[in-house]
Amino acid sequence: MEVNTENIVKQFLYQGEPVAQQFPALHQSVYGKPLIYFDNAATTQKPYSVIHAISDYYSTINSNIHRGVHYLSQKATEAYEVSRNTVASFINARSSSEVIFTKGTTDGINLIADTFGSYAVNEGDSVIISAMEHHSNIVPWQIMCGKRGATLKVIPMNEAGELLMDEYEKLLDETVKIVAVTYVSNTLGTVNPVKKIIELAHLNGTPVLIDAAQAVQHISIDVQDLDCDFLAFSGHKMYGPTGIGILYGKEEWLEKLPPYQGGGDMIKTVTFKGTEYNDLPFKFEAGTPHIEGAITLKSAVDFITELGMDEISAFETGLLHYASTQVREIPRVEIIGNAIAKTSALSLSVKGVHPYDVGVLLDKMGIAVRTGHHCTQPVMDFYCIPGTVRLSFAVYNTTDEIDRFTESLQRAINMLV
Amino acid sequence: MEVNTENIVKQFLYQGEPVAQQFPALHQSVYGKPLIYFDNAATTQKPYSVIHAISDYYSTINSNIHRGVHYLSQKATEAYEVSRNTVASFINARSSSEVIFTKGTTDGINLIADTFGSYAVNEGDSVIISAMEHHSNIVPWQIMCGKRGATLKVIPMNEAGELLMDEYEKLLDETVKIVAVTYVSNTLGTVNPVKKIIELAHLNGTPVLIDAAQAVQHISIDVQDLDCDFLAFSGHKMYGPTGIGILYGKEEWLEKLPPYQGGGDMIKTVTFKGTEYNDLPFKFEAGTPHIEGAITLKSAVDFITELGMDEISAFETGLLHYASTQVREIPRVEIIGNAIAKTSALSLSVKGVHPYDVGVLLDKMGIAVRTGHHCTQPVMDFYCIPGTVRLSFAVYNTTDEIDRFTESLQRAINMLV
Amino acid sequence: MTINEKQDELIEEFEYLTDWVDKYENIIQIGKELPLIDEQYKQDKYLIKGCQSKVWLYPELRDGRVYFTADSDAIISKGLVSLIVKVLSGFSPTEIRNADLYFIDRIGLKEHLSPTRSNGLLSMVKQIKLYAIAYDSSLLNR
Amino acid sequence: MTINEKQDELIEEFEYLTDWVDKYENIIQIGKELPLIDEQYKQDKYLIKGCQSKVWLYPELRDGRVYFTADSDAIISKGLVSLIVKVLSGFSPTEIRNADLYFIDRIGLKEHLSPTRSNGLLSMVKQIKLYAIAYDSSLLNR
Ligand SMILES: Cc1ncc(COP(=O)(O)O)c(C=O)c1O
Ligand SMILES: Cc1ncc(COP(=O)(O)O)c(C=O)c1O
């Protein structure tokens, strides 16, 4: 693949300024070198708008929600529900009662694995995941299958890191009760054909959960167009605060599923004899939620919307192509994951060099990358490698940073071989 | 009860200044009246130290933890574990691996109800809770008992709002697999004799979970002295951020229990065949945790420690006595909950007046109280009332505020009868 | 008087009450004018969901117009429902379902329309509109 | 040389390396001096837990002194374990278990002692101390 690096945008501008200026954490030195942050798939940095929204929340309307008649509580409740509405529009949900605030992607997937398991999975049934899932989209299904006597089936992939759709079709039989796949692989960068995956599952009468942890910050998502039944993502990977995430679910499914956690706010009436559960989305939000996180997730969504998701996608794809072209020039370096459809994550393997060594040296040169299995051990097993060096991009990264990265990588390799 | 109001401290001083100055949200007017915040049992306001710690975190070391070799990740991981250690000392846990970061009290109780349920509860077994539990310490046990075919037994209370210990002893038989009681009632203010409750349960070979959501900010807690097996509380009720809580568990129990959620960070190795779980405390922390919340919970604990828990307890008890004495002077007002041992929460009922009406009018006079069932419907059923008007105190409240409250309450009652 | 004229009348009445407590004093007064629901209709069927207090609302169609009676165990809720009944009672189902209740915001009660579950103005309005729609489509003709 | 003299020697050696990359260059060099573990001992039994890379460490008691051989699949981990082996190998179990490894902090490797699970210096030190304790209490005499 030959990429014309001429057309690549060097940096993303926001109101005429480099967007990086919105991110205080980027303007620091580590070990005396200016920081380059390429660990965005793990978590992104936060813009001032989000950080200020948090301080503002705690300095003004901080209060518990939903139950108070007093001013602060009303204001906080309103802001909480406005944020829910913002997220609902962002992913084009039919209604905001389909949008549940969770702790993060992992929490959302566990919620569905547990409740869907009780509702619909029995001895002899099966669940389909894929070969490139994050542990968070493997272990909850393993636990659930263990409890329910069901089997976990895995869609295999090819060397390039693309799912084998033929094999997927073969796996789809009447035992399959749910399919759970990632939209974008956090290790390989592969963008999976989730729309097709959902379509095929629905032909089999099977609902689909999409792990959008690595998609929602890079690709515009329309849950109605995808027609997914569930979709989970995390705030902290999309410029938002930690400890908050979203689980989208089709109303008809969420109505049917039993509640997950019990507690305040998710009930209508409680007696010691029994409990009547609340309406959606509250049925799935037990206890005091992460009010700060939920309210200020709106600022993160607004930030993305203001930059424009299409512009973000185009820019980040440009960075990915630029970086891929550059690293291919370096002897010994191999790209792990060569799917045709890719976004934002670039995994590298250096012949004869342990990824940990590369990570440590790059760190000392001021560059934060992630090394290891990226919570996708089965992917490492597939390629028979101990881990990769992964760069993952966000809007504030630049081609200059990639240039410094390639120089540094070259220097590290020279030290190590 | 005659209280000598002469000796009551009017306000808590911190470095010679009213402690309220540390809390930005307290310095605002609502409906043109200076805000008085008496809804602290729902959630407390946050001191500058916590708010600034949050901004600092996002402006400097923000990063995903535990997996990264790079500088930010190391720093964030360190801060996260330092906070865990701080919490461990705060409650005097034997080891920090007994301290698990959760979403809040509700999350912690659900974690134990679910995992303990799978581990130890079977058909015909039973669980003991009390008559004054918060829904968060009722519904998880109802759900679990429903799944496991077990029975929920309830320790009754007297009119004053004190548990009947004789009845408790009678309930303790060999079917009882776990006892879950609140340390302090959020509605009645009762401080339960939890040490005695634990002792009796242990004589029966039964472990005990303590709901410390309303205790940890008011009473010094020593889990080794209490000898509780599990203890749960929330950050947001102790001057800390939302979305974070603590579950303490004795190591021997936590080792035995199966994991709760599956995902990244809680595993050692994952293959599609099976999964080896991580050591404590990580086994129970699946997915990216609420890093900001966990790290800055330390600032909240430090704030409390600096003020001194004994000083806080003494001051708040003073406020409670002062307020109780004042409201008794108002015709039609009755205190709901007259236990001998009480702290911080004062529930009122006004003869012939709906608590909602009182709440709305007080709000318009600038006073935030909570009205309703406070997520303890069974308590309301016990007293045959639709709800109460609840004041709950924190370190920044003052006797002057209580004076303004009593005047306003009197005015509201005049309008309503 | 049309629905909007009734709304305007209320807006004017509240305009001079600048203090919030006075506003609520007035709401309490208006509550006293509420045509009370017959005790026999104080059933769960006529209870409005989403209130911290209980509000019962009973609709009746007479000569093509809907008349409401109501009550609440809380005085302020009674005042709130009374405001709405004042504005909407005695109009045709079509008029009611099409009504734009701008007065709520204008007299400063917008907070009661927020999706919190502690108060029920939103639920009251929703319920009334549902009744109107039902009558309009003859689903509930008696 | 005592353990502390060995530590001081290392501290001096690193003192002049102000750039971090140079420090690591030196760690890599020191790794080349590591007495390598016999291939037959590269078993899970001798693997140190808590490393992103694999580190094998094999202890041997000869004439009352413990000698270590080791290896790693990562060059920097090899350097790190080599540093520790350099300092502690050839001393008595008692000396080893009582050693205060202040050099780690002083040469700027304290970060590797943090309780993260991505690197294993802490685990290496712990494992060596465990071996020393075991020998000391004759639990592992062969
Ligand atoms: C006694 C008690 N237990 C449990 C809870 C639940 O705490 P959270 O909502 O923070 O999970 C509360 C607070 O509402 C409480 O007062
Ligand atoms: C593809 C994918 N799924 C799930 C997760 C888990 O997200 P979280 O840790 O925020 O719960 C991640 C992030 O680590 C991911 O990359």
Coordinates of N, CA, C and O and ligand atoms in Angstrom, one line a residue, chain A residues 64 67 264 286-289, chain B residues 41-42 103-107 109 132-137 182 184-187 211-214 233-237 374-375 390, ligand 1:
Chain A
N64 N -27.0 14.9 45.3 CA -27.5 13.6 44.9 C -28.8 13.8 44.0 O -29.5 14.8 44.2
R67 N -33.9 12.1 43.8 CA -34.8 12.0 44.9 C -35.0 13.3 45.7 O -35.9 13.4 46.5
G264 N -30.8 1.5 45.8 CA -31.5 2.7 45.6 C -31.7 3.1 44.2 O -30.8 2.7 43.4
A286 N -28.5 1.2 39.7 CA -28.7 1.0 41.2 C -27.7 1.9 41.9 O -26.6 2.0 41.6
G287 N -28.2 2.5 43.0 CA -27.3 3.2 43.9 C -27.0 4.6 43.3 O -27.5 5.0 42.2
T288 N -26.3 5.4 44.1 CA -25.9 6.7 43.6 C -25.0 6.5 42.5 O -23.9 5.9 42.6
P289 N -25.3 7.1 41.3 CA -24.4 6.9 40.1 C -23.2 7.8 40.3 O -23.1 8.6 41.2
Chain B
A41 N -26.4 13.4 54.1 CA -26.5 12.0 54.1 C -26.7 11.5 52.7 O -26.4 10.4 52.3
A42 N -27.3 12.3 51.8 CA -27.4 12.0 50.4 C -26.1 12.1 49.7 O -25.6 11.2 49.1
K103 N -17.7 1.1 42.8 CA -18.5 2.3 42.4 C -19.1 3.0 43.6 O -19.4 4.2 43.5
G104 N -19.3 2.3 44.6 CA -20.0 2.9 45.8 C -20.5 1.8 46.7 O -20.3 0.6 46.4
T105 N -21.2 2.2 47.7 CA -21.7 1.2 48.7 C -22.6 0.1 48.0 O -22.4 -1.1 48.3
T106 N -23.5 0.6 47.2 CA -24.4 -0.3 46.5 C -23.6 -1.4 45.7 O -24.0 -2.5 45.7
D107 N -22.6 -0.9 45.0 CA -21.8 -1.8 44.2 C -21.1 -2.9 45.1 O -21.1 -4.1 44.8
I109 N -22.0 -3.9 48.1 CA -23.0 -4.9 48.6 C -23.4 -5.9 47.6 O -23.5 -7.1 47.8
M132 N -34.1 -1.5 59.4 CA -33.8 -0.1 59.1 C -32.8 0.0 57.9 O -32.2 1.0 57.8
E133 N -32.7 -1.1 57.1 CA -31.8 -1.0 56.0 C -32.2 -0.1 54.9 O -33.4 0.0 54.6
H134 N -31.2 0.4 54.2 CA -31.4 1.2 53.0 C -31.7 0.2 51.9 O -31.2 -1.0 52.0
H135 N -32.4 0.6 50.9 CA -32.8 -0.3 49.8 C -31.5 -1.1 49.2 O -31.6 -2.2 48.8
S136 N -30.4 -0.3 49.3 CA -29.2 -0.9 48.7 C -28.7 -2.1 49.6 O -27.8 -2.9 49.1
N137 N -29.2 -2.2 50.8 CA -28.8 -3.4 51.6 C -30.0 -4.3 51.8 O -30.0 -5.1 52.8
T182 N -26.7 -2.3 58.7 CA -26.1 -0.9 58.6 C -25.5 -0.5 59.9 O -26.1 -0.8 61.0
V184 N -25.0 2.8 60.7 CA -25.8 3.9 61.0 C -27.0 4.0 60.1 O -26.8 3.9 58.9
S185 N -28.2 4.2 60.6 CA -29.4 4.3 59.8 C -29.4 5.7 59.1 O -29.4 6.7 59.8
N186 N -29.6 5.7 57.8 CA -29.6 7.0 57.1 C -30.9 7.8 57.4 O -30.9 9.0 57.2
T187 N -31.9 7.1 57.9 CA -33.2 7.8 58.1 C -33.3 8.2 59.6 O -33.8 9.3 59.9
D211 N -22.8 -2.2 56.4 CA -23.0 -1.1 55.5 C -22.6 0.2 56.3 O -23.3 0.6 57.2
A212 N -21.5 0.7 55.9 CA -20.9 1.8 56.6 C -21.1 3.2 55.9 O -20.4 4.1 56.2
A213 N -22.1 3.2 54.9 CA -22.3 4.4 54.1 C -22.5 5.6 54.9 O -22.1 6.7 54.6
Q214 N -23.2 5.4 56.1 CA -23.5 6.6 56.9 C -22.6 6.6 58.2 O -22.9 7.4 59.1
F233 N -18.6 1.2 51.9 CA -19.0 2.6 51.9 C -18.7 3.4 50.6 O -18.1 2.8 49.7
S234 N -19.2 4.6 50.6 CA -19.1 5.4 49.3 C -18.2 6.7 49.5 O -18.3 7.3 50.6
G235 N -17.5 7.0 48.5 CA -16.6 8.2 48.6 C -17.5 9.5 48.7 O -17.1 10.4 49.4
H236 N -18.5 9.5 47.9 CA -19.3 10.8 47.7 C -20.0 11.3 49.0 O -20.4 12.4 49.1
K237 N -20.1 10.4 50.0 CA -20.7 10.8 51.2 C -19.7 11.2 52.3 O -20.0 11.5 53.4
H374 N -36.3 8.2 51.8 CA -34.8 8.1 51.9 C -34.4 6.7 51.6 O -33.4 6.2 52.2
C375 N -35.0 6.1 50.6 CA -34.6 4.7 50.2 C -34.7 3.7 51.4 O -34.0 2.7 51.4
R390 N -35.8 15.2 56.4 CA -34.5 14.8 57.1 C -33.5 15.8 56.9 O -33.1 16.3 55.8
Ligands
LIG1 C1 -27.2 3.4 54.9 C2 -26.9 3.5 53.4 N1 -26.6 2.4 52.7 C3 -26.3 2.4 51.4 C4 -26.4 3.6 50.7 C5 -26.1 3.5 49.2 O1 -25.0 4.3 48.9 P1 -24.6 4.6 47.4 O2 -25.9 5.2 46.8 O3 -23.5 5.6 47.4 O4 -24.3 3.3 46.7 C6 -26.8 4.8 51.3 C7 -26.8 6.1 50.6 O5 -27.7 6.4 50.0 C8 -27.1 4.7 52.7 O6 -27.4 5.8 53.4

